[in-house]
Short mmCIF file of C-alpha atoms and ligand atoms in Angstrom, two decimals:
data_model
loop_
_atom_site.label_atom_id
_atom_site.label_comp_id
_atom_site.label_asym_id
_atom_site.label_seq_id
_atom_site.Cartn_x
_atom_site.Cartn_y
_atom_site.Cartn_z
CA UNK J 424 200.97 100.03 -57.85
CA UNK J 425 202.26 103.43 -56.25
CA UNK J 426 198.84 104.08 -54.75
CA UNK J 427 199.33 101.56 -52.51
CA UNK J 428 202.46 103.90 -50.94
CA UNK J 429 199.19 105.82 -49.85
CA UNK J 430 196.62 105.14 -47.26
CA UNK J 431 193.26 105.36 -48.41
CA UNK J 432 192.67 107.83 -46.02
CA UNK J 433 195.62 110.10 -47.69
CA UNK J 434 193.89 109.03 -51.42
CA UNK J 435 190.86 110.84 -49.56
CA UNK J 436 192.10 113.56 -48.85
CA UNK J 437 194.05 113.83 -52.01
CA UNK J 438 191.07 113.84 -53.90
CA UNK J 439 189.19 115.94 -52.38
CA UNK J 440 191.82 118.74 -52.95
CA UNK J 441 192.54 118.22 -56.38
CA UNK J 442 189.87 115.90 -58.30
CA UNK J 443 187.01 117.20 -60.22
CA UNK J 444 184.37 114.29 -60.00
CA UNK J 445 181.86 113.87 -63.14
CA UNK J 446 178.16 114.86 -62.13
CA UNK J 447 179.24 115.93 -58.67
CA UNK J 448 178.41 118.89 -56.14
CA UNK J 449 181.96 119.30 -55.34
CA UNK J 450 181.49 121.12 -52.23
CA UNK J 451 179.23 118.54 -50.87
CA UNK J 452 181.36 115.32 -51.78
CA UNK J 453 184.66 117.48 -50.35
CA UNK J 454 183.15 117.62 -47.02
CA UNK J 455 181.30 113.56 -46.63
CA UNK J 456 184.70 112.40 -48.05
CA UNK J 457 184.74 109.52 -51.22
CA UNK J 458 183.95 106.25 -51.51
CA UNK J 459 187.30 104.47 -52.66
CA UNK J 460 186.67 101.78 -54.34
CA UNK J 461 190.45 99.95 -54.56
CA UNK J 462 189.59 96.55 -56.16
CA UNK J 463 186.83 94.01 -57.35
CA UNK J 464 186.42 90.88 -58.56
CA UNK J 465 183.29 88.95 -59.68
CA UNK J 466 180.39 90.34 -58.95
CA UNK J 467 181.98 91.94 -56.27
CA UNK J 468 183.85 95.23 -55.13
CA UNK J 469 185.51 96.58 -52.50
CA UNK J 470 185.25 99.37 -51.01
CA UNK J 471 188.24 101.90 -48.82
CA UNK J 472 187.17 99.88 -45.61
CA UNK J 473 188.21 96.34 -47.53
CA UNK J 474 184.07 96.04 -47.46
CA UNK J 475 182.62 93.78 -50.00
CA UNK J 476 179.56 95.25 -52.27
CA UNK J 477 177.37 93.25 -54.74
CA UNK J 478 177.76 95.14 -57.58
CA UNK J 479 173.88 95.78 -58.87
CA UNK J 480 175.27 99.03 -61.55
CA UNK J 481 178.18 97.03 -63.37
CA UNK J 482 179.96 99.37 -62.33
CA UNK J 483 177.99 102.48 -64.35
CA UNK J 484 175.91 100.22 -66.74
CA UNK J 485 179.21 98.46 -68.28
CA UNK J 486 180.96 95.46 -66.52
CA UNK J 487 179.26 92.78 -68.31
CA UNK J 488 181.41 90.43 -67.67
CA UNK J 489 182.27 90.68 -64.05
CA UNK J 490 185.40 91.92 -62.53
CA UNK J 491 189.14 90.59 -62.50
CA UNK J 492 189.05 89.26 -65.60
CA UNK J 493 192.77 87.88 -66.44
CA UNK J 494 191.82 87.49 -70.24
CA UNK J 495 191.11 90.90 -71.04
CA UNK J 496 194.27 92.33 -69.45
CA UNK J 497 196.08 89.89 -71.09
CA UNK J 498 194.86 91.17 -74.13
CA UNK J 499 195.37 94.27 -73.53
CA UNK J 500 199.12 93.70 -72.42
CA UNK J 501 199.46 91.70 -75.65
CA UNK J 502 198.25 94.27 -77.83
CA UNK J 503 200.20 97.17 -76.20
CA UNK J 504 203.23 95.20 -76.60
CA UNK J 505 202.80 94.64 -80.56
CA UNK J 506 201.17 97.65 -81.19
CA UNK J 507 200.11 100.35 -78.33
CA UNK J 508 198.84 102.73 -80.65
CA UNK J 509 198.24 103.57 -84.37
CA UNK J 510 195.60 105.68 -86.53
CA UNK J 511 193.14 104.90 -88.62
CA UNK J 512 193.19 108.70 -90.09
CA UNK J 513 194.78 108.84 -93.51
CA UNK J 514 194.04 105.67 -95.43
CA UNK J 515 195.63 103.90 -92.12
CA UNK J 516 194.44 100.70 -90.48
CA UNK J 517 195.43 98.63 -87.15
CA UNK J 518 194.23 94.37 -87.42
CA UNK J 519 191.96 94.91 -83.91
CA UNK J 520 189.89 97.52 -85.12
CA UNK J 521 188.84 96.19 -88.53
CA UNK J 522 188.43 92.22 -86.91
CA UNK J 523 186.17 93.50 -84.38
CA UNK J 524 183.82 95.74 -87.27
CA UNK J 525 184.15 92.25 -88.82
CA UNK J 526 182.58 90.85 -85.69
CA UNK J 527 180.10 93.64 -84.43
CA UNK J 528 178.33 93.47 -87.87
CA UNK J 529 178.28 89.70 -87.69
CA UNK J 530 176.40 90.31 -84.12
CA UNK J 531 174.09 93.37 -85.42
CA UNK J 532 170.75 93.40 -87.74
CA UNK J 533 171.83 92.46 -90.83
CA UNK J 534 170.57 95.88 -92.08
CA UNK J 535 173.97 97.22 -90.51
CA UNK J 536 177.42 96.39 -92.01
CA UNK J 537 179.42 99.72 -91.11
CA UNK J 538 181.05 100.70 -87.78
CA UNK J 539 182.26 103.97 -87.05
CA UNK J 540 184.73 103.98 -83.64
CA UNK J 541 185.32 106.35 -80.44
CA UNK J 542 186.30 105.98 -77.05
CA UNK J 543 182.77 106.94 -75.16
CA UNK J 544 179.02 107.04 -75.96
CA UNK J 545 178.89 110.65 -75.90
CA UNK J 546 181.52 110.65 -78.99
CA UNK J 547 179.80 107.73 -80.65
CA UNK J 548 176.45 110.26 -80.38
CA UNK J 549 178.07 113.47 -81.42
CA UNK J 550 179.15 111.13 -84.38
CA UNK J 551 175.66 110.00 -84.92
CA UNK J 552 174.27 112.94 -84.72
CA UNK J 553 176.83 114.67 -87.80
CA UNK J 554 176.38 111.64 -89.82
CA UNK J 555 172.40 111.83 -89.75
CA UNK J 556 172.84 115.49 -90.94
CA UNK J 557 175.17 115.05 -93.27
CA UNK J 558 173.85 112.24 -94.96
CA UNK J 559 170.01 114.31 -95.46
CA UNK J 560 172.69 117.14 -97.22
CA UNK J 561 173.98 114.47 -99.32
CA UNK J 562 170.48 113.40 -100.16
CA UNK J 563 170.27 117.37 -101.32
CA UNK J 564 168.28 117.95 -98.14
CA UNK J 565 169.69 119.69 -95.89
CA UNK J 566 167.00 121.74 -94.57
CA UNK J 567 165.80 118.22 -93.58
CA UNK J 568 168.19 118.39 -90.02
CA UNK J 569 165.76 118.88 -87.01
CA UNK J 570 166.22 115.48 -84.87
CA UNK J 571 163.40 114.19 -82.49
CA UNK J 572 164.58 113.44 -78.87
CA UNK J 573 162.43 112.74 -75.68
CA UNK J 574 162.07 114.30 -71.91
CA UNK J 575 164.62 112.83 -69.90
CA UNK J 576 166.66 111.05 -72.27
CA UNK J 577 170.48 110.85 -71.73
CA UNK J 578 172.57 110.64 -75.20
CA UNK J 579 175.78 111.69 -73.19
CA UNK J 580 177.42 114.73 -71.72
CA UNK J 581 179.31 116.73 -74.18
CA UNK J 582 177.25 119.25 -75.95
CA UNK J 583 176.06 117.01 -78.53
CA UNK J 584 175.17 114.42 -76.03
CA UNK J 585 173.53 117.29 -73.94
CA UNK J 586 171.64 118.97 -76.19
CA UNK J 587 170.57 115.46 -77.82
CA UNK J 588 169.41 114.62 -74.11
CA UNK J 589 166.03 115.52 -72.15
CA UNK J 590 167.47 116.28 -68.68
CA UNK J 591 166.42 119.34 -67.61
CA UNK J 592 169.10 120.25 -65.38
CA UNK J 593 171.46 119.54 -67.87
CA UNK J 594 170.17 121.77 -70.83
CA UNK J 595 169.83 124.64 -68.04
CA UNK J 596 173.76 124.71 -67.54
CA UNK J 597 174.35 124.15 -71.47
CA UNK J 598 173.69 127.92 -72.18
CA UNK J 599 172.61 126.93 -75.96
CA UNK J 600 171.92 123.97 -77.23
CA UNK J 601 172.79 122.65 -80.68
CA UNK J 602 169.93 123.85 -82.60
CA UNK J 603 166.92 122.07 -83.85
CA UNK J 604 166.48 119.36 -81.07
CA UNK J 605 163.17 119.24 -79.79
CA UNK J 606 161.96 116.57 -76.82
CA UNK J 607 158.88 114.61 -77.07
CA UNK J 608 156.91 112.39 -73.86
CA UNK J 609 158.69 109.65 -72.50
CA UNK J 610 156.95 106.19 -72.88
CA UNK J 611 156.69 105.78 -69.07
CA UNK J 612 153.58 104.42 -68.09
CA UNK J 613 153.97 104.33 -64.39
CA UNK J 614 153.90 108.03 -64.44
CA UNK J 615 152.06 109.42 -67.57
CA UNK J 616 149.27 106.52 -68.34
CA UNK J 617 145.72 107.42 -68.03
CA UNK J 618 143.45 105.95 -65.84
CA UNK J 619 142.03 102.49 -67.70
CA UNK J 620 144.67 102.77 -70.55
CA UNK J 621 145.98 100.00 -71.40
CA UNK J 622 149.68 99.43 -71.53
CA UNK J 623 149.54 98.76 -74.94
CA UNK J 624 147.47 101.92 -75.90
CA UNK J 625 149.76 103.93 -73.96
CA UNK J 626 152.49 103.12 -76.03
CA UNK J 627 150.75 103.77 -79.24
CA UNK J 628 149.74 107.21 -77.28
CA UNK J 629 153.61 107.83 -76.98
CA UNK J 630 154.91 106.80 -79.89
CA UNK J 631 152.09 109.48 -81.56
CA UNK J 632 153.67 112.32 -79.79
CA UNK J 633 157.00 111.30 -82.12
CA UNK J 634 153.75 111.92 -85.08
CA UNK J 635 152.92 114.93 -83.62
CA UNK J 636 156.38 116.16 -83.74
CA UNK J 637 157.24 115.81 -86.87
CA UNK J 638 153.63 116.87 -88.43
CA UNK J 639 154.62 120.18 -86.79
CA UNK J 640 157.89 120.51 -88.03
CA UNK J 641 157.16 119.46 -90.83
CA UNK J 642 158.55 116.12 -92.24
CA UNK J 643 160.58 117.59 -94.83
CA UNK J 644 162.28 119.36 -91.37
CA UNK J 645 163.06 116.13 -89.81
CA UNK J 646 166.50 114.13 -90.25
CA UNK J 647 165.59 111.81 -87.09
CA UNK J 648 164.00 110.35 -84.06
CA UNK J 649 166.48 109.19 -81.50
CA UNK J 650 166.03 107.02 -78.31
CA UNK J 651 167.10 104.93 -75.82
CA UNK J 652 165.47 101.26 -76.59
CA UNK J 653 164.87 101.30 -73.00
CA UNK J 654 165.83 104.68 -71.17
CA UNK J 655 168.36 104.12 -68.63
CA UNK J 656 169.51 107.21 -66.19
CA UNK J 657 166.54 108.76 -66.65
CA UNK J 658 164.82 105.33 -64.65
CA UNK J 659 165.21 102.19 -66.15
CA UNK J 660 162.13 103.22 -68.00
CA UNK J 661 160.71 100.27 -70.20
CA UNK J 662 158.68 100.98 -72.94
CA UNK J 663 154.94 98.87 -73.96
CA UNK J 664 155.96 96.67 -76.39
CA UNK J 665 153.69 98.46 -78.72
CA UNK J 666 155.78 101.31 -78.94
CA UNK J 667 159.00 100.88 -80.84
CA UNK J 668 157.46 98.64 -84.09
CA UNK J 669 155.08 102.27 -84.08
CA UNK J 670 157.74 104.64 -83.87
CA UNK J 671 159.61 102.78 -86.59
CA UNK J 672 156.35 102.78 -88.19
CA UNK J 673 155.75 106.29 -88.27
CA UNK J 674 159.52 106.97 -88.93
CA UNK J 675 159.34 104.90 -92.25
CA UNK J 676 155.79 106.76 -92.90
CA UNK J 677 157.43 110.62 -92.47
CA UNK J 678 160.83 109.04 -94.47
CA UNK J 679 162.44 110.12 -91.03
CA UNK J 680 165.78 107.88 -90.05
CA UNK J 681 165.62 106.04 -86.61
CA UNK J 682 168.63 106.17 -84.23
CA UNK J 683 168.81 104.08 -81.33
CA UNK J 684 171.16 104.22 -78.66
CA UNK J 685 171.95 101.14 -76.98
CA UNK J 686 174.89 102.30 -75.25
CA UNK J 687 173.45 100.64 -71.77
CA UNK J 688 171.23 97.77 -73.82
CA UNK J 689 173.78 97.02 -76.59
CA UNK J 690 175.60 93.73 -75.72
CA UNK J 691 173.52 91.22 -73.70
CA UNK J 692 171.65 93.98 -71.65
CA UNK J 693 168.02 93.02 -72.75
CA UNK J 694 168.42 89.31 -73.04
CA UNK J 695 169.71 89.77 -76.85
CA UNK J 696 172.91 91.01 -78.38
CA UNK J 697 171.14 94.14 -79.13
CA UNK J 698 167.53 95.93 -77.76
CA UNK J 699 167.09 96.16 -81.46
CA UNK J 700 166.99 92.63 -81.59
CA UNK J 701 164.80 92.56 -78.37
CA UNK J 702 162.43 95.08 -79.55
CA UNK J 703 162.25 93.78 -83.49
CA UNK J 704 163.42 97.38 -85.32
CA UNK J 705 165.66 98.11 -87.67
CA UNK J 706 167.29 101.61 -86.63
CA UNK J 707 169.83 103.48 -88.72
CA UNK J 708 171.85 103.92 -86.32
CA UNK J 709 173.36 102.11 -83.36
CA UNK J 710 175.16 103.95 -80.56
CA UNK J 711 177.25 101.66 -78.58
CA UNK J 712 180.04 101.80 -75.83
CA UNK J 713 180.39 100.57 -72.21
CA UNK J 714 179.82 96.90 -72.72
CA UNK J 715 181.94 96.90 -76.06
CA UNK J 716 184.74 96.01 -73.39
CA UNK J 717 182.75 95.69 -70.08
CA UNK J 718 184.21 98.70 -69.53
CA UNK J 719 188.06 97.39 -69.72
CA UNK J 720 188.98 99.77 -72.02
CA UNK J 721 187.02 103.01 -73.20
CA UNK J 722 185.54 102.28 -76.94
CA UNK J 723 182.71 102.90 -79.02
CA UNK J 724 180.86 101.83 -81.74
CA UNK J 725 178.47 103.64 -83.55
CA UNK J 726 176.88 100.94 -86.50
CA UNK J 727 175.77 102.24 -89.30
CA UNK J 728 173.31 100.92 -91.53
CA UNK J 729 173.10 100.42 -94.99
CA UNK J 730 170.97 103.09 -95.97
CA UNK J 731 172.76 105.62 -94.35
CA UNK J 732 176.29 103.67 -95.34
CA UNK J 733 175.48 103.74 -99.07
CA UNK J 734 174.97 107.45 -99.05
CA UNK J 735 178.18 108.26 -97.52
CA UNK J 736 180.02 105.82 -99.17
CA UNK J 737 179.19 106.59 -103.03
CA UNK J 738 178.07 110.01 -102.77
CA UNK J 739 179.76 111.17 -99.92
CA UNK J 740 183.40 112.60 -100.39
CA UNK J 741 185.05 113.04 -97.02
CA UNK J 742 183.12 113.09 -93.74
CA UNK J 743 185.30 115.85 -91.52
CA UNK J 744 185.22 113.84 -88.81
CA UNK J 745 186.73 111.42 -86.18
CA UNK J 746 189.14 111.03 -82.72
CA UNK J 747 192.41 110.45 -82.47
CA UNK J 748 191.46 107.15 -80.30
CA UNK J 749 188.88 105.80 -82.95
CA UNK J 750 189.60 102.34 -83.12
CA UNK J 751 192.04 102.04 -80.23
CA UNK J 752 194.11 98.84 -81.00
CA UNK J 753 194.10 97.80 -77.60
CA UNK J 754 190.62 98.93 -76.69
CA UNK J 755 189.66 97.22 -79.82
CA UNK J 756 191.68 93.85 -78.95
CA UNK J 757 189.81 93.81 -75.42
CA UNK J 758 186.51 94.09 -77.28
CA UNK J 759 187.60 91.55 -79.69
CA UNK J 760 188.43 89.29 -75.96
CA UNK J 761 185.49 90.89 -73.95
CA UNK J 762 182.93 89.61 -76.93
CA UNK J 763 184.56 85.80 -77.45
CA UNK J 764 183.76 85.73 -73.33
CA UNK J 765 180.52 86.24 -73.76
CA UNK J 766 179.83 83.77 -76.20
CA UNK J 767 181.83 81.00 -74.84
CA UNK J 768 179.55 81.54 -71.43
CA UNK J 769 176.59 81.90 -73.05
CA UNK J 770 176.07 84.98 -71.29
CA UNK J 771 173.50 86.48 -73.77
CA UNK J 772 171.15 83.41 -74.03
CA UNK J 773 171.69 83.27 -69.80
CA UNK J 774 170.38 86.41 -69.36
CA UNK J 775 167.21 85.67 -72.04
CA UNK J 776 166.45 81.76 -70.86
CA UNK J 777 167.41 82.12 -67.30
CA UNK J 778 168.65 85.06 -65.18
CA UNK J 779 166.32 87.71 -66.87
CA UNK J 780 163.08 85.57 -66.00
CA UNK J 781 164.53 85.17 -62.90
CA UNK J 782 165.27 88.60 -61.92
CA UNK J 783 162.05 90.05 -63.02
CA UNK J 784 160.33 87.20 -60.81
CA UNK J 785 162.62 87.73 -57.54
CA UNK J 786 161.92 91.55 -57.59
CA UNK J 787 158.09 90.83 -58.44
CA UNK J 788 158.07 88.09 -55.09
CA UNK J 789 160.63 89.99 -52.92
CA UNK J 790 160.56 93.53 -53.37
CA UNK J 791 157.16 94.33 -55.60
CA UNK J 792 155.20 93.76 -52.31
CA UNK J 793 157.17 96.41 -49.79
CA UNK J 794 154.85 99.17 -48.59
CA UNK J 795 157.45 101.50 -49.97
CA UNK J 796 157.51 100.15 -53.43
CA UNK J 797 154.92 101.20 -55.99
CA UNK J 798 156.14 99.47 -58.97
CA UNK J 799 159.01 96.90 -59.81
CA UNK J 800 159.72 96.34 -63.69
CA UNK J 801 162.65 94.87 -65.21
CA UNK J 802 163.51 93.70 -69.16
CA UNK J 803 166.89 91.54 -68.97
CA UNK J 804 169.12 92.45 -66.75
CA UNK J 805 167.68 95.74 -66.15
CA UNK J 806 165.62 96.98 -63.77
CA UNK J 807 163.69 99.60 -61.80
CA UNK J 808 162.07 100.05 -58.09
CA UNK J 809 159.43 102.98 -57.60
CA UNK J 810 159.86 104.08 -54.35
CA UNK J 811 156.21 105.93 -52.86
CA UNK J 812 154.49 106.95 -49.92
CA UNK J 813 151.55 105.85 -51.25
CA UNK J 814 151.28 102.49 -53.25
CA UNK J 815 147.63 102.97 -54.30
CA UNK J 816 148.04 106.81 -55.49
CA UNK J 817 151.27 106.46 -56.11
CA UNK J 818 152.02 109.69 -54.11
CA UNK J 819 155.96 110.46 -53.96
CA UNK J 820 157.55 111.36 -50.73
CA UNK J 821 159.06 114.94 -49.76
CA UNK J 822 161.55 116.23 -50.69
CA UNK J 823 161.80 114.25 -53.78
CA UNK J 824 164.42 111.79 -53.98
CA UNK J 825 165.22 111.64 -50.41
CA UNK J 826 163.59 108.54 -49.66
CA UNK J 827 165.39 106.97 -52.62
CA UNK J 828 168.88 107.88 -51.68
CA UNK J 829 168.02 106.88 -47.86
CA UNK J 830 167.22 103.42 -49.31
CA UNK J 831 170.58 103.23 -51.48
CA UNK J 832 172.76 104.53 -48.09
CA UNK J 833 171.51 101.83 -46.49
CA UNK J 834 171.63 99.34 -49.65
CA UNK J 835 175.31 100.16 -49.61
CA UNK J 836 175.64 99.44 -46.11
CA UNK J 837 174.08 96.17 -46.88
CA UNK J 838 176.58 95.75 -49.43
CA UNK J 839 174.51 96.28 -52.01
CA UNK J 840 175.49 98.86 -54.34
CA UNK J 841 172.29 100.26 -56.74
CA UNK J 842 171.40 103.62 -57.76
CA UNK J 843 168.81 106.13 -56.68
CA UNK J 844 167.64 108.76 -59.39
CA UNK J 845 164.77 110.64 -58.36
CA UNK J 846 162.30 108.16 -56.79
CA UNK J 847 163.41 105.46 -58.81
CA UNK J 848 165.84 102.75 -57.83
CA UNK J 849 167.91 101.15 -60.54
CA UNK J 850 169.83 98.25 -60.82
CA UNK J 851 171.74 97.00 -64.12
CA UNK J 852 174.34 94.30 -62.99
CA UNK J 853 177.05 92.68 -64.38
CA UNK J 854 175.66 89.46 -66.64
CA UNK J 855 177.73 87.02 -64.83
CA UNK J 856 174.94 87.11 -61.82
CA UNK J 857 173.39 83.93 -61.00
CA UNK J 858 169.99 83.10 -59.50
CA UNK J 859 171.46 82.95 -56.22
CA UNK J 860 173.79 86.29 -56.86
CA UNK J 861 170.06 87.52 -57.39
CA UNK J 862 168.48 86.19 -54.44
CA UNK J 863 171.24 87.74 -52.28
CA UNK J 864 170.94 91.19 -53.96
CA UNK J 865 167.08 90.84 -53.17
CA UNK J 866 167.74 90.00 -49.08
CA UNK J 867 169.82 93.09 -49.00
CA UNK J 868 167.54 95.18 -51.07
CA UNK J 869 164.53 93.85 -48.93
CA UNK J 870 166.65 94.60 -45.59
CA UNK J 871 167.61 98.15 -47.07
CA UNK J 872 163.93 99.16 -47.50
CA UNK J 873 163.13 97.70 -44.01
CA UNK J 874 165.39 99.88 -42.43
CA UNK J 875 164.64 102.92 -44.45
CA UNK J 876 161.05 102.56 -43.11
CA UNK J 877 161.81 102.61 -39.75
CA UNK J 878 163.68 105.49 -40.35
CA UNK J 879 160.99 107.41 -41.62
CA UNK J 880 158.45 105.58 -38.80
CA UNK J 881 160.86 107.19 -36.23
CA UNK J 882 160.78 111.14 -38.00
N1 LIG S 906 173.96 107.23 -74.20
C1 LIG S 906 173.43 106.56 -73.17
C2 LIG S 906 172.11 105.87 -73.36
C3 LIG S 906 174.10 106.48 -71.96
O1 LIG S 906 173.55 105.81 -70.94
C4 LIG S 906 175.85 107.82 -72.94
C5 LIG S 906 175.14 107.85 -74.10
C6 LIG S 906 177.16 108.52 -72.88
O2 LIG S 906 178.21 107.64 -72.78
P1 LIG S 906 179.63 108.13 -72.19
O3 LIG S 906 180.52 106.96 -72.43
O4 LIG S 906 180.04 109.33 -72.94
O5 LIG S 906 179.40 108.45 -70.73
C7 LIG S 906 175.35 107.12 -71.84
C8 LIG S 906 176.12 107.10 -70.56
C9 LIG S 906 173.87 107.43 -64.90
C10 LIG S 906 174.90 107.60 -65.96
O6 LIG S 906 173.77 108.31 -64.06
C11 LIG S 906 174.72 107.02 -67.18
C12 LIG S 906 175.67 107.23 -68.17
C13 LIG S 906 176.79 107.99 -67.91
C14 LIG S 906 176.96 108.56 -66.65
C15 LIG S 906 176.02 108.37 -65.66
O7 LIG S 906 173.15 106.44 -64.93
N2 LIG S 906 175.42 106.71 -69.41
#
């Protein structure tokens, strides 16, 4: 590898002068210096100083199946050798590509039997987004194109993805939105529950302001209601159980299409194959990406159900519209690999039967109880630590976020790598972690916010 001609010190410096991170105050990170990370295996990576990190993000939501995998690189290596690349534009096909729709639908709700491909979630959205549009225009409605989104969702990062999305900060720099997206409440009970209400009345309360939306709009207005089954940058933020079967509910009453994006939950995430699955709805669309190939390759999947697939298919001429990278042969032959993995180790059922159980016990037991922590919650593999001042009000500390981060610094010097967004720690690791991967990832956690309040004992 030539970076190894480098120190990591020179890769430093090297990127600070010339590389434009993602989600980054550049002048900031340019002056503290990167964190390298140079190689990984497991659950494990490693970090410039050779340190060794549990890996509690999968790397950003997507390494389901662990690090230094020697079966998906040799698919990959296979695959580029017989064919790197070819199209799937012009009445074109590759083997990978169709074999894996084969298998995705095989895996999905049996409602969905179409699979439309791009390299990253954001594309897969943007594609979601034009196909929910276009189909209410095929339907001779096309007036009927304003699409229900919530506060602090995250559907991606181009414009699509933006605009589709509820972070604030994000919409501010987007000077103009794609039209007609409007954002409903969140189904986050920690925060927006009322006193006494139950956590299954709460989610009947959210899934009403989806009601609300579209009896102002107007339901001949509304093409759809997208979400996250469980929202993940915005918090890990689980919804009542009570609240998808409603919004599908009020979807199907309104004749409003449901799009889910499972692009963190889809593939093992939530203890099924799909949060879909997990959550017993039957969306019209499916965004997927990350796990597709545990993040081996960049590839997404947007399935399509049948309503939506019939449409396009016999009334729909051509859709203008796809990548030059949709189905990938060799992104599509590590998904093909990355999926067989899975189901030869059982990794799904693991994470349902045994780890997820688990998990959400060890962080009840180990970390629920810290004077810092005001709530723990989990679903799968998947879960969330509410850092406070205050347990019993739930008051946040000042300036928000800082206490959060100060807990993830010293995670990481724990070697425990987990994310801090706003108060809320989050921690989505690869499915490969075992009861005693999680028992060590709660020690360090525990230590982490130990140390973090002795920090703020000493200010
Ligand atoms: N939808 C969801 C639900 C996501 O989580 C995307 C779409 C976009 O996928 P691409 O592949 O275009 O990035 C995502 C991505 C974070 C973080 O801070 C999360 C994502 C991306 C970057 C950062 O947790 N999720």
């Amino acid at each position: 590898m030539t970076y190894q001609n480098y120190s990591l010190k020179q890769l430093q410096q090297i990127d600070a002068a010339h590389h434009l991170h993602p989600f980054t105050d550049h002048k900031e990170m340019r002056e503290a210096g990167s964190r390298i990370i140079a190689h990984a295996n497991g659950p494990f990576i490693y970090d410039s100083d050779g340190t060794e990190i549990l890996d509690g993000m999968a790397g950003l939501w997507c390494v389901n199946v662990g690090y230094g995998r020697d079966e998906l690189a040799d698919a990959a290596y296979a695959q580029m050798k017989e064919l790197p690349y070819y199209n799937s534009f012009f009445k074109c096909s590759t083997p990978t590509p169709v074999l894996l729709a084969k298998k995705l639908t095989e895996l999905a709700p049996k409602h969905v039997n179409q699979v439309f491909y791009g390299s990253s979630g954001s594309e897969a959205n943007d594609t979601a987004l034009r196909l929910v549009r276009h189909y209410w225009a095929l339907e001779g409605k096309p007036e009927k194109n304003r699409i229900i989104s919530r506060k602090s969702a995250y559907h991606g990062s181009t414009i699509a993805g933006a605009s589709l999305g509820g972070m604030e900060q994000m919409h501010n720099q987007l000077h103009g939105a794609v039209p007609n997206i409007v954002h409903v409440m969140m189904p986050y009970a920690y925060e927006l529950s009322l006193p006494g209400e139950s956590d299954h009345d709460f989610g009947l309360r959210a899934a009403k302001a989806v009601e609300d939306a579209i009896l102002e709009a107007g339901a001949d207005k509304v093409a759809a209601f997208i979400g996250e089954p469980v929202m993940g940058a915005g918090g890990v933020k689980i919804p009542p159980m009570s609240y998808w079967p409603e919004v599908q509910r009020i979807c199907r009453k309104y004749d409003v299409l449901l799009m889910l994006d499972e692009v963190i939950t889809g593939y093992g995430r939530t203890g099924e194959w799909f949060a879909a699955q997990t959550f017993g709805i039957e969306p019209d669309t499916i965004t997927t990406a990350k796990a597709l190939t545990s993040g081996y390759q960049p590839l997404s999947a947007l399935l399509v159900g049948d309503r939506i697939a019939a449409t396009l298919v016999e009334k729909g001429g051509e859709f203008y519209h796809g990548y030059t990278y949709a189905g990938h042969p060799v992104a599509c032959a590590v998904a093909l690999k990355n999926l067989e993995i899975m189901e030869r180790e059982g990794l799904v059922e693991r994470v349902k039967n045994d780890t997820g159980p688990y998990f959400a016990k060890a962080l009840q037991e180990r970390i629920g109880g810290h004077d810092l922590v005001g709530e723990v919650r989990s679903i799968g593999l998947m879960g969330a630590i509410e850092i406070v001042r205050d347990k019993a009000t739930k008051e946040r500390f000042l300036p928000a976020g800082s206490t959060a981060v100060l807990v993830r610094d010293h995670a990481v010097a724990q070697g425990m790598m987990l994310r801090a967004t706003g108060d809320t720690m989050i921690l989505s690791p690869p499915l490969i972690w075992t009861r005693e991967t999680i028992d060590m990832a709660c020690d360090r956690i525990a230590k982490a916010l130990d140390l973090a309040q002795a920090d703020l004992h000493k200010r």
